[in-house]
Amino acid sequence: MNNIIANTTNSSDERQYIIFTLNNEYYGIDIININTIIMMPEITDVPLAPEYVKGMISLRGHVIPVINLHNRMNYGKEVITKDTRIIVFNINENEQVGIVVDSVKEVMVISDSEIEYPSPFIKQEESFISGVGKKPDMLISILDINSIVDEQAINECVA
């Protein structure tokens, strides 16, 4: 995997985020939600699944549904490269979901004061964004993983 560096200093108003790219934009997910990051394995199709569900993988004895974020966020067709990864995160105590991302860049500490919350005119459930992290050289859209995952659709895929 790429050189991922974690900064271990962390105060109560700071959180660590996995920073990744999707459609040439930077996104972040709170590291507390992440289980693992893996290289792109073979994915088994799921008939009649929503278009954004890419399929399922077997990871350490568990069947994990995989979401195609390009489709879920209306970015069009994804291109699988050597840098493409699946970020596997927990959606509750017993279930995990993977999302396909273009590349994983780093672990970054972002303080609450560096996050601007979206306009009230933008519905969080429709944009999937809970805030925007502002760093001197980049803007990072913080994903709300709960709005990305439609638990009913995922449960139908693995049931």
PDB file of C-alpha atoms in Angstrom:
ATOM      1  CA  MET A   1       0.000   0.000   0.000  1.00  0.00           C
ATOM      2  CA  ASN A   2       1.050   3.630  -0.284  1.00  0.00           C
ATOM      3  CA  ASN A   3       2.997   5.227   2.533  1.00  0.00           C
ATOM      4  CA  ILE A   4       0.274   6.073   5.025  1.00  0.00           C
ATOM      5  CA  ILE A   5       1.428   8.062   8.006  1.00  0.00           C
ATOM      6  CA  ALA A   6      -0.643   8.387  11.160  1.00  0.00           C
ATOM      7  CA  ASN A   7      -0.224  11.296  13.522  1.00  0.00           C
ATOM      8  CA  THR A   8      -0.830   9.913  17.004  1.00  0.00           C
ATOM      9  CA  THR A   9      -1.177  13.223  18.842  1.00  0.00           C
ATOM     10  CA  ASN A  10      -4.847  13.874  19.339  1.00  0.00           C
ATOM     11  CA  SER A  11      -6.756  16.268  21.579  1.00  0.00           C
ATOM     12  CA  SER A  12     -10.452  16.076  22.370  1.00  0.00           C
ATOM     13  CA  ASP A  13     -11.458  18.427  19.527  1.00  0.00           C
ATOM     14  CA  GLU A  14      -9.344  16.601  16.928  1.00  0.00           C
ATOM     15  CA  ARG A  15     -10.118  13.435  15.017  1.00  0.00           C
ATOM     16  CA  GLN A  16      -8.135  11.287  12.648  1.00  0.00           C
ATOM     17  CA  TYR A  17      -9.519  10.784   9.150  1.00  0.00           C
ATOM     18  CA  ILE A  18      -8.534   8.450   6.347  1.00  0.00           C
ATOM     19  CA  ILE A  19      -8.108  10.726   3.333  1.00  0.00           C
ATOM     20  CA  PHE A  20      -8.894   9.188  -0.047  1.00  0.00           C
ATOM     21  CA  THR A  21      -9.632  10.323  -3.570  1.00  0.00           C
ATOM     22  CA  LEU A  22     -12.741   9.799  -5.612  1.00  0.00           C
ATOM     23  CA  ASN A  23     -13.215  11.462  -8.980  1.00  0.00           C
ATOM     24  CA  ASN A  24     -10.109  13.641  -8.343  1.00  0.00           C
ATOM     25  CA  GLU A  25     -11.598  15.078  -5.130  1.00  0.00           C
ATOM     26  CA  TYR A  26     -10.442  14.535  -1.547  1.00  0.00           C
ATOM     27  CA  TYR A  27     -12.737  12.826   0.954  1.00  0.00           C
ATOM     28  CA  GLY A  28     -12.311  11.770   4.551  1.00  0.00           C
ATOM     29  CA  ILE A  29     -13.859   9.175   6.856  1.00  0.00           C
ATOM     30  CA  ASP A  30     -13.379   9.215  10.616  1.00  0.00           C
ATOM     31  CA  ILE A  31     -10.825   6.485  11.334  1.00  0.00           C
ATOM     32  CA  ILE A  32     -12.853   5.241  14.305  1.00  0.00           C
ATOM     33  CA  ASN A  33     -15.347   3.721  11.833  1.00  0.00           C
ATOM     34  CA  ILE A  34     -12.777   1.932   9.677  1.00  0.00           C
ATOM     35  CA  ASN A  35     -12.037  -1.755  10.031  1.00  0.00           C
ATOM     36  CA  THR A  36      -9.443  -2.251   7.279  1.00  0.00           C
ATOM     37  CA  ILE A  37      -8.260  -1.106   3.852  1.00  0.00           C
ATOM     38  CA  ILE A  38      -7.602  -3.739   1.202  1.00  0.00           C
ATOM     39  CA  MET A  39      -6.412  -3.936  -2.380  1.00  0.00           C
ATOM     40  CA  MET A  40      -9.108  -4.575  -4.967  1.00  0.00           C
ATOM     41  CA  PRO A  41     -10.071  -8.285  -4.836  1.00  0.00           C
ATOM     42  CA  GLU A  42     -12.383 -10.169  -7.155  1.00  0.00           C
ATOM     43  CA  ILE A  43     -15.956  -9.089  -6.446  1.00  0.00           C
ATOM     44  CA  THR A  44     -18.971 -11.384  -6.812  1.00  0.00           C
ATOM     45  CA  ASP A  45     -21.982  -9.786  -8.509  1.00  0.00           C
ATOM     46  CA  VAL A  46     -25.330  -9.634  -6.719  1.00  0.00           C
ATOM     47  CA  PRO A  47     -28.316 -10.057  -9.059  1.00  0.00           C
ATOM     48  CA  LEU A  48     -31.084  -7.448  -8.713  1.00  0.00           C
ATOM     49  CA  ALA A  49     -29.024  -5.340  -6.291  1.00  0.00           C
ATOM     50  CA  PRO A  50     -29.212  -1.545  -6.500  1.00  0.00           C
ATOM     51  CA  GLU A  51     -26.927  -0.138  -9.188  1.00  0.00           C
ATOM     52  CA  TYR A  52     -24.495   1.291  -6.629  1.00  0.00           C
ATOM     53  CA  VAL A  53     -23.904  -2.118  -4.988  1.00  0.00           C
ATOM     54  CA  LYS A  54     -20.860  -3.462  -6.819  1.00  0.00           C
ATOM     55  CA  GLY A  55     -21.150  -6.924  -5.268  1.00  0.00           C
ATOM     56  CA  MET A  56     -19.791  -8.947  -2.366  1.00  0.00           C
ATOM     57  CA  ILE A  57     -16.395 -10.060  -1.154  1.00  0.00           C
ATOM     58  CA  SER A  58     -15.308 -12.651   1.378  1.00  0.00           C
ATOM     59  CA  LEU A  59     -12.974 -11.193   3.985  1.00  0.00           C
ATOM     60  CA  ARG A  60     -11.734 -13.223   6.941  1.00  0.00           C
ATOM     61  CA  GLY A  61     -14.737 -15.522   6.775  1.00  0.00           C
ATOM     62  CA  HIS A  62     -17.332 -12.753   6.462  1.00  0.00           C
ATOM     63  CA  VAL A  63     -19.400 -11.827   3.415  1.00  0.00           C
ATOM     64  CA  ILE A  64     -19.153  -8.064   2.957  1.00  0.00           C
ATOM     65  CA  PRO A  65     -21.223  -6.031   0.500  1.00  0.00           C
ATOM     66  CA  VAL A  66     -19.235  -3.510  -1.543  1.00  0.00           C
ATOM     67  CA  ILE A  67     -20.590  -0.130  -2.619  1.00  0.00           C
ATOM     68  CA  ASN A  68     -19.408   1.555  -5.805  1.00  0.00           C
ATOM     69  CA  LEU A  69     -19.058   5.162  -4.616  1.00  0.00           C
ATOM     70  CA  HIS A  70     -18.800   6.438  -8.196  1.00  0.00           C
ATOM     71  CA  ASN A  71     -22.337   5.173  -8.838  1.00  0.00           C
ATOM     72  CA  ARG A  72     -23.658   6.078  -5.383  1.00  0.00           C
ATOM     73  CA  MET A  73     -22.494   9.681  -5.769  1.00  0.00           C
ATOM     74  CA  ASN A  74     -23.471   9.961  -9.465  1.00  0.00           C
ATOM     75  CA  TYR A  75     -19.873  10.334 -10.677  1.00  0.00           C
ATOM     76  CA  GLY A  76     -20.320   7.829 -13.496  1.00  0.00           C
ATOM     77  CA  LYS A  77     -18.215   4.793 -14.283  1.00  0.00           C
ATOM     78  CA  GLU A  78     -15.237   4.016 -12.077  1.00  0.00           C
ATOM     79  CA  VAL A  79     -11.831   3.113 -13.454  1.00  0.00           C
ATOM     80  CA  ILE A  80     -10.006   0.370 -11.540  1.00  0.00           C
ATOM     81  CA  THR A  81      -6.268   1.029 -11.251  1.00  0.00           C
ATOM     82  CA  LYS A  82      -3.393  -0.326  -9.179  1.00  0.00           C
ATOM     83  CA  ASP A  83      -4.222   2.347  -6.573  1.00  0.00           C
ATOM     84  CA  THR A  84      -7.914   1.403  -6.229  1.00  0.00           C
ATOM     85  CA  ARG A  85      -8.769   0.246  -2.714  1.00  0.00           C
ATOM     86  CA  ILE A  86     -11.723  -0.957  -0.703  1.00  0.00           C
ATOM     87  CA  ILE A  87     -12.229   0.709   2.655  1.00  0.00           C
ATOM     88  CA  VAL A  88     -14.122  -1.655   4.955  1.00  0.00           C
ATOM     89  CA  PHE A  89     -15.984  -0.049   7.825  1.00  0.00           C
ATOM     90  CA  ASN A  90     -18.428  -1.082  10.520  1.00  0.00           C
ATOM     91  CA  ILE A  91     -22.047  -0.009  10.131  1.00  0.00           C
ATOM     92  CA  ASN A  92     -23.083  -1.593  13.422  1.00  0.00           C
ATOM     93  CA  GLU A  93     -21.727  -4.173  15.872  1.00  0.00           C
ATOM     94  CA  ASN A  94     -22.170  -7.139  13.530  1.00  0.00           C
ATOM     95  CA  GLU A  95     -22.058  -5.779   9.983  1.00  0.00           C
ATOM     96  CA  GLN A  96     -19.426  -4.339   7.703  1.00  0.00           C
ATOM     97  CA  VAL A  97     -19.577  -2.662   4.310  1.00  0.00           C
ATOM     98  CA  GLY A  98     -16.829  -1.872   1.822  1.00  0.00           C
ATOM     99  CA  ILE A  99     -16.592   1.165  -0.421  1.00  0.00           C
ATOM    100  CA  VAL A 100     -14.466   1.330  -3.555  1.00  0.00           C
ATOM    101  CA  VAL A 101     -12.239   4.431  -3.700  1.00  0.00           C
ATOM    102  CA  ASP A 102      -9.770   5.589  -6.335  1.00  0.00           C
ATOM    103  CA  SER A 103      -6.834   5.779  -3.901  1.00  0.00           C
ATOM    104  CA  VAL A 104      -6.054   6.114  -0.204  1.00  0.00           C
ATOM    105  CA  LYS A 105      -3.696   9.000   0.558  1.00  0.00           C
ATOM    106  CA  GLU A 106      -3.024   9.357   4.282  1.00  0.00           C
ATOM    107  CA  VAL A 107      -4.311   9.579   7.813  1.00  0.00           C
ATOM    108  CA  MET A 108      -4.839  13.230   8.731  1.00  0.00           C
ATOM    109  CA  VAL A 109      -5.739  14.943  11.987  1.00  0.00           C
ATOM    110  CA  ILE A 110      -8.492  17.528  11.524  1.00  0.00           C
ATOM    111  CA  SER A 111      -9.711  19.625  14.425  1.00  0.00           C
ATOM    112  CA  ASP A 112     -13.353  20.604  14.866  1.00  0.00           C
ATOM    113  CA  SER A 113     -12.372  24.240  14.230  1.00  0.00           C
ATOM    114  CA  GLU A 114     -11.110  23.232  10.749  1.00  0.00           C
ATOM    115  CA  ILE A 115     -14.457  21.718   9.757  1.00  0.00           C
ATOM    116  CA  GLU A 116     -17.164  23.848   8.213  1.00  0.00           C
ATOM    117  CA  TYR A 117     -20.614  22.348   8.233  1.00  0.00           C
ATOM    118  CA  PRO A 118     -22.690  22.320   5.050  1.00  0.00           C
ATOM    119  CA  SER A 119     -25.284  24.921   4.243  1.00  0.00           C
ATOM    120  CA  PRO A 120     -28.747  24.224   5.689  1.00  0.00           C
ATOM    121  CA  PHE A 121     -29.992  24.302   2.090  1.00  0.00           C
ATOM    122  CA  ILE A 122     -28.065  21.102   1.328  1.00  0.00           C
ATOM    123  CA  LYS A 123     -29.689  17.960   2.672  1.00  0.00           C
ATOM    124  CA  GLN A 124     -27.011  15.815   4.312  1.00  0.00           C
ATOM    125  CA  GLU A 125     -28.830  12.600   3.354  1.00  0.00           C
ATOM    126  CA  GLU A 126     -28.648  13.563  -0.333  1.00  0.00           C
ATOM    127  CA  SER A 127     -25.100  14.937  -0.402  1.00  0.00           C
ATOM    128  CA  PHE A 128     -23.489  12.299   1.888  1.00  0.00           C
ATOM    129  CA  ILE A 129     -21.302  15.080   3.320  1.00  0.00           C
ATOM    130  CA  SER A 130     -21.312  15.956   7.034  1.00  0.00           C
ATOM    131  CA  GLY A 131     -18.770  18.772   6.707  1.00  0.00           C
ATOM    132  CA  VAL A 132     -15.754  20.133   4.862  1.00  0.00           C
ATOM    133  CA  GLY A 133     -12.295  19.988   6.405  1.00  0.00           C
ATOM    134  CA  LYS A 134     -10.212  23.034   5.530  1.00  0.00           C
ATOM    135  CA  LYS A 135      -6.467  22.570   5.338  1.00  0.00           C
ATOM    136  CA  PRO A 136      -4.064  25.131   3.826  1.00  0.00           C
ATOM    137  CA  ASP A 137      -3.545  23.147   0.628  1.00  0.00           C
ATOM    138  CA  MET A 138      -6.844  21.254   0.261  1.00  0.00           C
ATOM    139  CA  LEU A 139     -10.528  20.941   1.047  1.00  0.00           C
ATOM    140  CA  ILE A 140     -11.650  17.537   2.321  1.00  0.00           C
ATOM    141  CA  SER A 141     -15.294  16.501   2.132  1.00  0.00           C
ATOM    142  CA  ILE A 142     -16.079  14.534   5.287  1.00  0.00           C
ATOM    143  CA  LEU A 143     -18.358  11.626   4.412  1.00  0.00           C
ATOM    144  CA  ASP A 144     -21.260  10.611   6.603  1.00  0.00           C
ATOM    145  CA  ILE A 145     -21.039   6.837   6.242  1.00  0.00           C
ATOM    146  CA  ASN A 146     -24.543   6.329   7.607  1.00  0.00           C
ATOM    147  CA  SER A 147     -26.061   8.290   4.724  1.00  0.00           C
ATOM    148  CA  ILE A 148     -24.012   6.365   2.129  1.00  0.00           C
ATOM    149  CA  VAL A 149     -25.254   2.994   3.320  1.00  0.00           C
ATOM    150  CA  ASP A 150     -28.865   2.018   2.703  1.00  0.00           C
ATOM    151  CA  GLU A 151     -28.979  -0.750   5.327  1.00  0.00           C
ATOM    152  CA  GLN A 152     -32.167  -2.289   3.914  1.00  0.00           C
ATOM    153  CA  ALA A 153     -30.634  -2.640   0.436  1.00  0.00           C
ATOM    154  CA  ILE A 154     -27.394  -4.029   1.905  1.00  0.00           C
ATOM    155  CA  ASN A 155     -29.259  -6.551   4.075  1.00  0.00           C
ATOM    156  CA  GLU A 156     -31.193  -7.761   1.009  1.00  0.00           C
ATOM    157  CA  CYS A 157     -27.885  -8.355  -0.820  1.00  0.00           C
ATOM    158  CA  VAL A 158     -26.363 -10.577   1.845  1.00  0.00           C
ATOM    159  CA  ALA A 159     -29.547 -12.267   3.076  1.00  0.00           C
TER     160      ALA A 159
END
